[in-house]
């Protein structure tokens, strides 16, 4: 029985093993058949044949009239631009292009090498190694540049090799840009700094060299002794943006992602695939010294770190031995640290802080996703509020904030963090008149004309604050250097008085255009008109309060809506503005003599002022509206069709829509027994004087100052219903 059982188990085991061997042989045969079929298909695939051709083609093969070359080139180009190339194809074609086997087609090949998934690291390193050949042109390196940016981590291993090509004049701009992206603290060496300084002496102050040196100075300020400007325009061009656009299109089509170490300016992912962004850049780092307290350098000299600073007396006692922190962004969280920063006036410190600020602002607001997460982030709100308070504490804006705002205005929707963005915008220093329109006016104009009433008011208020700060800087710094105005003590930008006046004039005229069109779009809304009159009150102060020899009158699109406004506050404020302009006109000769400075108001400005003054007096006081010879003439037949009795009195002080309530109240107090309201009875001699005193008692001080300064009331006793005194020339 046991023997039978053993035989049965043995038979089962052998049967099972035979079944496994048969199944294994069948599976192996299926794999071999599939692999054979795949190779057969690849052999017949035109794309694979084209790649084989480019991997085996010999140097010196003729290009002109080579139909095989053109056919294979078109085939690979079509695949690359439509769905991208696989990694093995990238390796083959990149090696073919950089080896210059058939030189005329190399640039064309690099332009359609769009990766479908990733770029092989060995392909990029091998392509960079072709620089040793010495036959690479600047145009070819320009096209190769985007590939090198996709593998920065692997290229840092050969940093010294890449740096050796910085002396090549045709390659230097591209090499400096690549080194700028690769540089870390450990990459900076004294001999490299010396080589860059020698190259700068040979080639001049090239922007790409200055930017690389500024980055070296951030890591080791003691090595770079060259004085570098804190505000520099971008020294690196956006190389081969067409390739990036094609890459973006391929990635959207494939729904893939390129493995890269940097974020390209245009998104490489589809919008729906963005993950929510974490605001790590907006977290202010804690204060920590760049030198440890137990290090040898700190023991050799007295060093006081900022994290040990807790009071202002401590700051005064240790002012000359304070060590700047390792992360300059931490200064924004300490008022004592900001006091020290404002005292030291160190260009390298401001360069480091501007670098950190610019990186944080660009990463979190320009390159982040537009899914609305940034708008509701408390970190972003706190960061911008902290930045605003810092700039108000230092009483000037940072250059990195200014550069960020010029870019951000072109993509801003007008609602994201509006108070903070407009607050930062009002802190920017004076912009030269040659570029203020492109940088500031054009993006603001597009937002202004397509926005709500509240946003229009916010923009006018922002520009008013900007003008106030410009005038304040002028009044503070203009006396130091005569006609040279240093508008930023840390980033001096010398500007002549005429250049400053040109910028202010452009700003005032721009606000005039915005105000004119804005009032038309919003139906002369009282709130918008109030902010506009605030701005022109500041314009009145330019000469009287800030000593700027500039007089600009408001445009007709602002003057007439304010004069015909239905609320008395707008008319009263316009009267105050006209009173101030009268003070400017009368005080100009006296102040010019006191300052020994020739200042004459232009004939056109005088004519505009006289025209406004005459029309305002004729309208409010003399009841000569719509009559021949006035600024606004209406055909008498048209006036008759309106059936308005005595239309020329419609806007005097007792018929004006803004003062109609005051006139009615005064009429009821003077003649309470009358049942019929007759406003013309106020024009009598005594009631008219009483009515003026009544208006002045209501708080219309601007109207009172205008009447007392511009109108001769001695002839008021003889006025009738339509006659009044004439404006005096003062």
XYZ file of C-alpha atoms in Angstrom:
730
model
C 0.000 0.000 0.000
C 2.817 2.357 0.891
C 4.645 1.350 -2.265
C 1.619 2.194 -4.352
C 1.376 5.522 -2.620
C 5.033 6.257 -3.350
C 4.647 5.307 -6.963
C 1.662 7.519 -7.285
C 3.519 10.490 -5.727
C 6.497 9.874 -7.994
C 4.323 9.724 -11.051
C 2.613 12.949 -10.058
C 5.928 14.711 -9.538
C 7.311 13.597 -12.872
C 4.072 14.552 -14.584
C 4.180 18.006 -12.997
C 7.814 18.532 -13.987
C 7.073 17.500 -17.562
C 4.194 19.979 -17.693
C 6.460 22.761 -16.382
C 9.149 22.000 -18.953
C 6.592 22.010 -21.762
C 5.111 25.318 -20.497
C 8.594 26.834 -20.167
C 9.565 25.768 -23.674
C 6.301 27.195 -25.007
C 6.853 30.510 -23.186
C 10.454 30.799 -24.363
C 9.374 30.059 -27.893
C 6.700 32.780 -27.681
C 9.265 35.295 -26.442
C 11.689 34.389 -29.211
C 8.929 34.711 -31.802
C 7.862 38.107 -30.392
C 11.452 39.358 -30.280
C 12.054 38.118 -33.815
C 8.872 39.819 -34.979
C 9.867 43.067 -33.240
C 13.306 43.041 -34.860
C 11.712 42.298 -38.196
C 9.384 45.271 -37.781
C 12.245 47.505 -36.689
C 14.306 46.505 -39.680
C 11.466 47.618 -41.890
C 10.673 50.756 -39.872
C 11.786 53.851 -41.859
C 12.511 55.784 -38.635
C 14.890 53.080 -37.380
C 16.557 52.942 -40.789
C 17.004 56.716 -40.705
C 18.661 56.569 -37.282
C 20.933 53.776 -38.524
C 21.903 55.933 -41.475
C 22.932 58.872 -39.255
C 24.869 56.624 -36.872
C 26.877 55.067 -39.723
C 27.302 57.976 -42.164
C 30.926 58.871 -42.684
C 32.474 62.306 -42.436
C 32.892 64.115 -45.718
C 29.735 62.701 -47.304
C 28.351 65.185 -49.799
C 25.285 67.150 -48.704
C 24.296 68.891 -51.913
C 22.051 66.690 -54.023
C 22.047 63.866 -51.463
C 18.460 62.616 -51.669
C 19.020 59.881 -49.078
C 20.267 62.420 -46.529
C 17.356 64.761 -47.167
C 14.776 61.964 -46.972
C 16.092 60.636 -43.673
C 16.499 64.140 -42.288
C 12.904 65.072 -43.096
C 11.647 61.812 -41.563
C 13.440 62.340 -38.228
C 12.500 66.027 -38.227
C 8.811 65.194 -38.687
C 8.868 62.708 -35.812
C 10.781 65.096 -33.537
C 8.448 68.033 -34.066
C 5.261 65.961 -33.863
C 5.726 63.574 -30.912
C 9.349 63.953 -29.831
C 12.351 61.661 -30.079
C 13.159 58.728 -27.766
C 16.382 58.856 -25.709
C 18.351 56.572 -28.050
C 17.413 58.773 -31.010
C 18.524 61.883 -29.104
C 21.915 60.265 -28.443
C 22.429 59.306 -32.096
C 21.365 62.635 -33.571
C 23.176 64.761 -30.964
C 26.411 62.864 -31.585
C 25.904 63.245 -35.342
C 25.331 67.007 -35.073
C 28.220 67.778 -32.717
C 30.719 65.677 -34.649
C 30.199 67.998 -37.647
C 30.288 65.134 -40.124
C 28.104 67.074 -42.531
C 28.434 70.606 -41.147
C 25.674 72.431 -42.962
C 22.918 70.302 -41.404
C 24.083 70.434 -37.771
C 22.104 73.498 -36.673
C 19.007 72.158 -38.404
C 19.368 68.842 -36.572
C 19.682 70.476 -33.151
C 16.550 72.540 -33.705
C 14.273 69.495 -34.095
C 15.827 67.381 -31.334
C 12.733 67.577 -29.123
C 12.832 64.935 -26.349
C 9.713 62.823 -25.892
C 10.635 61.847 -22.319
C 14.201 62.522 -21.144
C 17.554 63.616 -22.500
C 20.277 61.011 -21.787
C 22.951 62.424 -19.527
C 25.784 60.759 -21.436
C 24.586 62.421 -24.639
C 24.794 65.900 -23.096
C 28.207 65.269 -21.533
C 29.504 63.881 -24.820
C 28.124 66.896 -26.684
C 29.879 69.281 -24.288
C 33.102 67.334 -24.749
C 32.986 68.189 -28.462
C 33.931 71.738 -27.441
C 37.516 70.516 -27.275
C 37.546 70.078 -31.031
C 37.579 73.837 -31.504
C 35.249 73.821 -34.504
C 32.069 74.744 -32.619
C 30.613 78.071 -33.732
C 28.684 80.471 -31.505
C 25.498 79.813 -33.458
C 25.794 76.070 -32.896
C 26.462 76.560 -29.184
C 23.413 78.832 -28.963
C 21.225 76.004 -30.257
C 22.976 73.488 -27.988
C 22.458 75.643 -24.882
C 18.926 74.396 -23.938
C 20.178 70.780 -23.776
C 22.903 71.693 -21.311
C 20.335 73.375 -19.051
C 18.389 70.111 -18.770
C 21.266 68.258 -17.088
C 22.832 70.759 -14.704
C 23.554 68.282 -11.912
C 25.664 66.088 -14.173
C 27.518 69.064 -15.678
C 28.566 70.362 -12.257
C 31.023 67.473 -12.112
C 32.911 69.018 -15.043
C 32.617 72.656 -13.877
C 36.332 73.261 -14.246
C 36.350 71.805 -17.740
C 33.531 74.141 -18.820
C 35.193 77.128 -17.106
C 38.304 76.645 -19.241
C 36.347 77.833 -22.296
C 35.372 81.177 -20.752
C 38.311 82.896 -22.461
C 36.991 82.028 -25.920
C 35.476 85.282 -27.147
C 32.777 83.710 -29.322
C 31.797 81.204 -26.625
C 32.168 83.443 -23.578
C 28.524 84.731 -23.372
C 27.131 81.178 -23.473
C 29.759 79.738 -21.150
C 29.145 82.520 -18.592
C 25.409 81.859 -18.711
C 25.972 78.131 -18.192
C 28.424 78.781 -15.369
C 25.924 81.152 -13.742
C 23.424 78.267 -13.586
C 26.025 75.752 -12.397
C 27.813 77.853 -9.782
C 27.626 76.822 -6.140
C 29.656 78.049 -3.184
C 32.205 75.264 -3.622
C 32.655 76.227 -7.288
C 34.197 79.632 -6.493
C 37.992 79.579 -6.475
C 40.484 82.488 -6.285
C 42.157 81.593 -9.600
C 38.787 81.608 -11.352
C 37.988 85.040 -9.951
C 41.362 86.325 -11.180
C 40.764 84.902 -14.629
C 37.339 86.578 -14.844
C 38.790 89.902 -13.706
C 41.554 89.664 -16.320
C 38.963 88.820 -18.951
C 36.867 91.789 -17.844
C 39.900 94.051 -18.261
C 40.445 92.664 -21.754
C 36.847 92.624 -23.002
C 35.428 95.546 -21.007
C 32.464 95.571 -18.636
C 30.412 92.985 -20.483
C 27.035 92.244 -18.843
C 27.538 88.462 -18.856
C 30.887 88.805 -17.067
C 29.491 91.253 -14.510
C 26.592 88.946 -13.682
C 28.892 85.970 -13.120
C 31.226 88.103 -10.987
C 28.261 89.389 -8.971
C 27.272 85.807 -8.203
C 30.849 85.020 -7.148
C 30.755 88.095 -4.916
C 27.596 86.846 -3.221
C 29.406 83.693 -2.082
C 32.828 85.243 -1.367
C 32.717 89.061 -1.200
C 36.374 89.229 -0.132
C 37.576 87.637 -3.404
C 35.808 90.020 -5.803
C 37.245 93.470 -5.171
C 35.670 94.976 -8.274
C 32.909 97.518 -7.553
C 29.778 96.112 -9.156
C 26.535 98.059 -9.649
C 23.664 96.724 -7.564
C 21.165 97.355 -10.348
C 22.024 95.632 -13.601
C 19.914 94.672 -16.532
C 19.807 91.023 -17.449
C 23.098 90.074 -19.042
C 21.898 86.778 -20.480
C 19.702 86.469 -23.516
C 16.869 83.982 -23.858
C 18.679 81.622 -26.210
C 16.617 79.677 -28.709
C 13.106 80.370 -27.437
C 11.727 78.678 -30.589
C 13.097 75.347 -29.356
C 11.361 75.845 -26.009
C 8.047 76.588 -27.710
C 8.341 73.403 -29.770
C 9.253 71.444 -26.627
C 6.177 72.801 -24.844
C 3.919 71.804 -27.748
C 5.313 68.255 -27.831
C 4.912 67.822 -24.083
C 1.329 69.014 -24.170
C 0.628 66.607 -26.991
C 2.253 63.672 -25.216
C 1.016 64.577 -21.728
C 4.522 63.903 -20.499
C 7.174 65.652 -18.536
C 10.791 66.383 -19.392
C 13.214 65.466 -16.662
C 14.933 68.734 -16.004
C 16.638 70.528 -13.150
C 15.349 74.001 -13.960
C 11.951 75.489 -14.684
C 11.797 76.853 -18.178
C 10.090 80.273 -18.558
C 7.181 78.679 -20.390
C 5.385 75.790 -18.723
C 6.387 72.337 -19.858
C 3.355 70.712 -18.269
C -0.277 70.951 -19.042
C -2.167 73.326 -16.794
C -4.362 70.577 -15.411
C -1.319 68.605 -14.215
C 0.055 71.336 -11.931
C 0.334 70.378 -8.304
C -0.389 72.945 -5.666
C 2.632 75.077 -5.004
C 4.150 75.240 -1.563
C 5.424 78.654 -0.528
C 8.803 77.560 0.775
C 10.511 80.628 -0.716
C 8.196 82.989 1.148
C 9.125 81.714 4.590
C 11.555 84.169 6.148
C 14.643 82.297 7.378
C 15.779 82.726 10.947
C 18.736 84.938 11.795
C 21.950 82.928 11.815
C 25.497 84.174 11.450
C 27.635 83.067 8.523
C 30.559 82.459 10.946
C 30.160 80.034 13.825
C 30.881 81.414 17.274
C 33.477 78.698 18.002
C 35.340 79.023 14.716
C 38.923 80.243 14.517
C 38.016 83.385 12.594
C 35.462 84.397 15.232
C 38.010 83.839 18.020
C 40.683 85.872 16.264
C 38.473 88.947 16.051
C 35.439 90.131 17.975
C 32.290 89.115 16.108
C 28.771 89.942 17.241
C 26.058 88.003 15.406
C 22.686 89.512 14.622
C 20.792 86.763 16.409
C 22.323 88.067 19.672
C 20.984 91.569 18.983
C 17.950 92.382 21.165
C 18.026 96.142 21.806
C 19.068 99.374 20.160
C 21.818 100.105 22.744
C 23.329 96.731 21.847
C 23.346 97.804 18.211
C 25.182 101.034 19.049
C 27.758 99.278 21.235
C 28.600 96.581 18.671
C 28.071 98.543 15.473
C 31.514 97.848 14.003
C 31.751 94.143 14.789
C 28.345 92.846 13.690
C 28.456 89.938 11.261
C 25.873 89.755 8.466
C 23.707 86.611 8.499
C 24.234 83.674 6.191
C 20.747 84.159 4.688
C 20.011 87.799 3.913
C 16.265 87.192 3.760
C 16.249 86.891 7.537
C 16.881 90.653 7.784
C 13.260 91.340 6.808
C 12.070 89.942 10.119
C 14.126 92.229 12.384
C 13.883 96.016 12.624
C 17.267 96.186 14.391
C 18.881 94.248 11.554
C 17.321 96.655 9.063
C 18.754 99.576 11.028
C 22.182 98.013 10.722
C 21.693 97.334 7.017
C 20.718 100.949 6.425
C 23.792 102.098 8.340
C 26.493 99.978 6.722
C 25.625 100.987 3.131
C 27.267 97.777 1.876
C 26.682 97.111 -1.833
C 27.403 93.394 -1.457
C 24.812 93.118 1.326
C 22.163 94.762 -0.810
C 23.184 92.611 -3.753
C 22.695 89.447 -1.686
C 19.341 90.663 -0.342
C 18.148 91.690 -3.803
C 19.198 88.311 -5.181
C 17.188 86.466 -2.528
C 14.171 88.740 -2.940
C 14.205 88.500 -6.724
C 14.423 84.721 -6.619
C 11.547 84.425 -4.137
C 9.275 86.833 -6.012
C 9.926 85.287 -9.414
C 9.541 81.706 -8.229
C 6.351 82.258 -6.253
C 4.487 84.794 -8.387
C 5.829 84.598 -11.951
C 6.607 80.908 -12.388
C 3.943 79.433 -10.108
C 0.705 77.823 -11.315
C -2.291 79.975 -12.022
C -4.779 77.811 -10.166
C -5.640 80.473 -7.627
C -3.749 78.870 -4.765
C -1.314 81.765 -4.544
C -4.116 84.282 -4.237
C -5.505 82.689 -1.064
C -2.155 81.918 0.542
C -1.599 83.511 3.923
C 2.161 83.055 3.394
C 2.114 85.227 0.272
C 0.038 87.890 1.995
C 2.327 87.910 5.030
C 5.458 87.996 2.869
C 4.310 90.967 0.780
C 3.112 92.855 3.853
C 6.504 92.278 5.462
C 8.230 93.481 2.294
C 6.045 96.591 2.242
C 6.790 97.410 5.869
C 10.513 96.908 5.214
C 10.494 99.307 2.277
C 8.552 101.867 4.312
C 11.061 101.456 7.142
C 13.999 102.028 4.773
C 11.982 104.704 2.898
C 12.923 103.227 -0.472
C 12.186 100.212 -2.613
C 14.457 97.339 -3.564
C 15.736 97.067 -7.121
C 14.700 93.399 -7.285
C 11.132 94.359 -6.369
C 11.130 96.977 -9.103
C 12.342 94.503 -11.732
C 9.791 91.930 -10.591
C 6.905 94.421 -10.829
C 7.737 95.386 -14.408
C 7.412 91.717 -15.408
C 4.477 90.904 -13.137
C 2.307 93.743 -14.468
C 2.216 92.021 -17.863
C 0.630 88.861 -16.406
C -1.308 90.331 -13.475
C -5.093 90.066 -13.515
C -5.592 93.094 -11.254
C -7.193 91.136 -8.405
C -4.412 88.927 -7.011
C -3.123 90.623 -3.834
C -4.149 94.018 -5.213
C -3.383 96.217 -2.163
C 0.087 94.720 -1.751
C 1.037 94.892 -5.443
C -0.136 98.493 -5.787
C 1.640 99.365 -2.538
C 4.913 97.977 -3.906
C 4.295 99.772 -7.184
C 4.003 103.124 -5.429
C 7.491 102.601 -3.913
C 9.430 102.304 -7.173
C 11.985 105.067 -7.762
C 11.853 107.565 -10.593
C 11.741 105.838 -13.985
C 13.449 107.582 -16.928
C 10.954 109.133 -19.308
C 12.381 107.166 -22.241
C 11.199 103.811 -20.865
C 8.436 104.676 -18.391
C 5.715 104.137 -20.982
C 6.784 100.604 -21.912
C 7.591 99.454 -18.388
C 4.754 101.032 -16.441
C 2.090 102.846 -18.435
C 1.152 100.275 -21.084
C 0.376 97.332 -18.735
C -1.418 99.624 -16.275
C -3.510 101.138 -19.054
C -4.756 97.736 -20.209
C -5.749 96.813 -16.664
C -7.324 100.205 -15.958
C -9.669 100.336 -18.937
C -10.956 96.768 -18.452
C -11.377 96.824 -14.667
C -13.969 97.766 -12.077
C -14.542 101.185 -10.538
C -12.784 100.178 -7.329
C -9.642 99.102 -9.218
C -9.595 102.394 -11.144
C -9.694 104.290 -7.853
C -6.907 102.095 -6.463
C -4.663 102.755 -9.480
C -5.160 106.537 -9.286
C -4.387 106.436 -5.549
C -1.260 104.328 -6.234
C 0.006 106.810 -8.832
C -0.735 109.676 -6.449
C 1.399 108.036 -3.753
C 4.108 107.389 -6.336
C 4.165 111.077 -7.297
C 4.286 112.101 -3.614
C 7.333 109.905 -2.998
C 9.082 111.137 -6.111
C 8.549 114.740 -5.006
C 9.721 113.913 -1.488
C 12.920 112.328 -2.814
C 13.456 115.390 -4.986
C 13.026 117.795 -2.102
C 15.438 115.754 0.083
C 18.218 114.959 -2.381
C 18.068 117.869 -4.819
C 19.855 120.181 -2.381
C 22.799 117.812 -1.918
C 24.233 117.727 -5.435
C 22.702 120.733 -7.120
C 21.039 119.448 -10.234
C 22.082 115.828 -9.660
C 19.443 113.869 -7.777
C 20.418 110.635 -6.076
C 17.063 108.937 -5.832
C 18.331 105.766 -4.211
C 21.145 105.975 -1.710
C 22.094 102.323 -2.129
C 21.665 102.176 -5.889
C 22.569 105.664 -7.088
C 20.940 106.682 -10.275
C 22.076 110.179 -11.158
C 19.408 112.099 -12.984
C 19.464 115.734 -13.985
C 16.689 118.054 -12.933
C 15.391 118.218 -16.488
C 15.289 114.411 -16.673
C 13.415 114.249 -13.380
C 10.930 116.871 -14.593
C 10.390 114.917 -17.821
C 9.513 111.787 -15.837
C 7.132 113.705 -13.568
C 5.528 115.363 -16.570
C 4.980 111.989 -18.240
C 3.367 110.641 -15.069
C 1.011 113.622 -14.714
C -0.011 113.468 -18.365
C -0.582 109.721 -18.129
C -2.886 110.167 -15.133
C -4.704 112.882 -17.070
C -5.396 110.443 -19.907
C -6.511 107.732 -17.479
C -8.772 110.176 -15.624
C -10.406 111.503 -18.786
C -11.281 108.078 -20.186
C -12.076 106.634 -16.754
C -14.646 109.337 -16.019
C -16.289 108.688 -19.366
C -16.430 104.936 -18.739
C -17.806 105.289 -15.204
C -20.265 108.105 -15.898
C -18.280 110.705 -13.910
C -18.641 108.681 -10.716
C -18.111 110.784 -7.586
C -15.729 108.270 -5.959
C -13.404 108.143 -8.961
C -13.571 111.924 -9.303
C -12.553 112.274 -5.649
C -9.346 110.227 -6.179
C -8.563 112.201 -9.343
C -8.906 115.512 -7.509
C -6.609 114.110 -4.779
C -3.978 113.599 -7.451
C -4.318 117.124 -8.824
C -4.052 118.581 -5.337
C -0.645 116.894 -5.220
C 0.164 118.384 -8.632
C -0.623 121.824 -7.208
C 1.950 121.229 -4.459
C 4.792 120.454 -6.872
C 6.004 124.054 -6.958
C 4.606 125.603 -3.775
C 5.480 122.770 -1.377
C 8.279 120.760 -3.030
C 10.007 123.500 -5.022
C 9.801 121.721 -8.379
C 9.595 124.354 -11.151
C 6.786 122.622 -13.013
C 3.172 123.693 -13.554
C 0.683 121.341 -15.226
C -3.026 122.104 -15.559
C -5.667 119.352 -15.445
C -7.120 118.361 -18.812
C -10.570 119.476 -19.916
C -11.846 115.940 -19.360
C -11.226 116.430 -15.624
C -12.029 120.142 -15.174
C -15.514 120.197 -16.687
C -16.810 116.980 -15.028
C -15.654 118.366 -11.676
C -17.270 121.756 -12.328
C -20.592 120.205 -13.401
C -20.579 117.475 -10.736
C -23.781 116.823 -8.830
C -22.065 116.671 -5.424
C -20.880 119.912 -3.774
C -17.642 118.334 -2.473
C -16.220 117.932 -6.004
C -17.022 121.545 -6.933
C -15.530 122.744 -3.642
C -12.312 120.780 -4.216
C -12.035 122.070 -7.784
C -12.375 125.600 -6.399
C -9.569 124.878 -3.945
C -7.353 123.567 -6.771
C -7.994 126.704 -8.824
C -7.187 128.794 -5.757
C -3.882 126.946 -5.385
C -3.060 127.446 -9.064
C -3.698 131.151 -8.588
C -1.158 131.084 -5.777
C 1.365 129.368 -8.071
C 0.906 132.038 -10.753
C 1.252 134.961 -8.358
C 4.165 133.519 -6.359
C 6.259 132.360 -9.324
C 8.172 135.649 -9.950
C 8.882 136.153 -6.234
C 10.117 132.604 -5.627
C 12.202 132.665 -8.807
C 14.023 135.735 -7.501
C 14.525 134.191 -4.065
C 16.005 130.992 -5.501
C 17.952 132.869 -8.199
C 16.519 130.469 -10.701
C 14.804 131.432 -13.924
C 11.388 129.833 -13.966
C 8.677 130.968 -16.331
C 5.268 129.423 -16.830
C 4.636 128.652 -20.481
C 2.180 130.737 -22.463
C -0.003 127.684 -23.073
C -0.269 126.959 -19.347
C -1.190 130.582 -18.622
C -3.832 130.504 -21.323
C -5.320 127.282 -19.913
C -5.437 128.750 -16.411
C -7.014 132.023 -17.567
C -9.524 130.106 -19.666
C -10.544 127.867 -16.738
C -10.681 130.819 -14.347
C -12.815 132.969 -16.636
C -15.204 130.140 -17.419
C -15.562 129.137 -13.755
C -16.321 132.692 -12.605
C -18.715 133.281 -15.516
C -20.514 130.031 -14.764
C -20.761 130.132 -10.957
C -20.919 133.878 -10.345
C -21.888 135.883 -13.415
C -24.569 133.517 -14.765
C -23.197 133.598 -18.315
C -23.422 129.936 -19.180
C -23.926 129.009 -22.895
C -23.669 132.650 -24.031
C -21.658 133.648 -27.139
C -17.979 134.051 -26.406
C -17.942 131.469 -23.599
C -15.959 128.221 -23.725
C -19.089 126.129 -24.137
C -21.431 127.566 -26.780
C -24.786 126.023 -27.589
C -26.976 127.106 -30.477
C -29.786 129.376 -29.309
C -32.387 127.411 -31.254
C -31.309 124.235 -29.495
C -31.557 126.004 -26.138
C -35.065 127.143 -27.050
C -36.066 123.568 -27.847
C -34.966 122.484 -24.372
C -37.639 124.819 -22.881
C -35.389 125.535 -19.890
C -36.111 129.053 -18.622
C -33.001 131.231 -18.584
C -30.547 128.393 -19.371
C -27.533 130.697 -18.865
C -28.272 130.641 -15.095
C -28.426 126.836 -14.827
C -24.994 126.482 -13.205
C -24.590 129.553 -11.017
C -24.246 129.086 -7.274
C -27.983 129.302 -6.579
C -29.046 127.002 -9.490
C -26.096 124.570 -9.678
C -27.239 120.950 -9.158
C -24.502 120.462 -6.535
C -25.732 123.410 -4.407
C -29.438 123.034 -5.055
C -30.057 121.569 -1.600
C -28.167 124.435 0.060
C -30.110 127.007 -1.979
C -33.410 125.401 -1.037
C -32.476 125.294 2.638
C -31.405 128.948 2.530
C -34.616 129.979 0.718
C -36.794 128.278 3.320
C -34.927 130.010 6.140
C -35.120 133.458 4.540
C -38.703 133.303 3.284
C -40.533 130.655 5.274
C -43.935 132.144 4.418
C -43.489 131.770 0.668
C -45.153 128.823 -1.001
C -43.433 129.272 -4.390
C -39.675 128.707 -4.616
C -37.873 131.433 -6.571
C -34.117 130.986 -6.570
C -33.639 134.217 -8.512
C -34.648 136.111 -5.389
C -31.343 135.020 -3.832
C -29.526 137.151 -6.420
C -30.600 140.342 -4.692
C -27.855 142.303 -2.946
C -28.317 141.424 0.714
C -29.675 137.866 0.229
C -26.711 137.118 -2.040
C -24.207 138.134 0.662
C -26.184 136.139 3.208
C -26.217 133.158 0.846
C -22.436 133.332 0.420
C -21.940 133.380 4.177
C -24.355 130.463 4.468
C -22.380 128.417 1.919
C -19.101 129.201 3.643
C -20.566 128.129 6.973
C -21.374 124.701 5.489
C -17.657 123.875 5.301
C -16.971 124.760 1.654
C -13.605 126.340 2.437
C -12.248 125.723 -1.051
C -15.107 127.699 -2.571
C -14.578 130.436 0.010
C -10.861 130.754 -0.791
C -11.561 130.782 -4.523
C -14.217 133.516 -4.221
C -12.081 135.646 -1.942
C -8.984 135.372 -4.150
C -10.441 135.468 -7.661
C -13.659 137.517 -7.492
C -14.088 141.226 -6.692
C -17.174 141.364 -4.507
C -17.165 145.150 -4.080
C -19.530 145.516 -7.028
C -21.917 142.903 -5.699
C -24.354 145.500 -4.419
C -25.307 146.467 -7.956
C -25.781 143.059 -9.477
C -29.080 142.013 -10.917
C -30.431 138.641 -11.901
C -27.848 138.096 -14.639
C -25.084 140.610 -13.909
C -22.235 140.167 -11.536
C -18.755 141.341 -10.907
C -15.908 140.420 -13.208
C -12.889 138.330 -12.249
C -9.915 140.297 -11.147
C -6.370 139.889 -12.394
C -4.204 139.146 -9.413
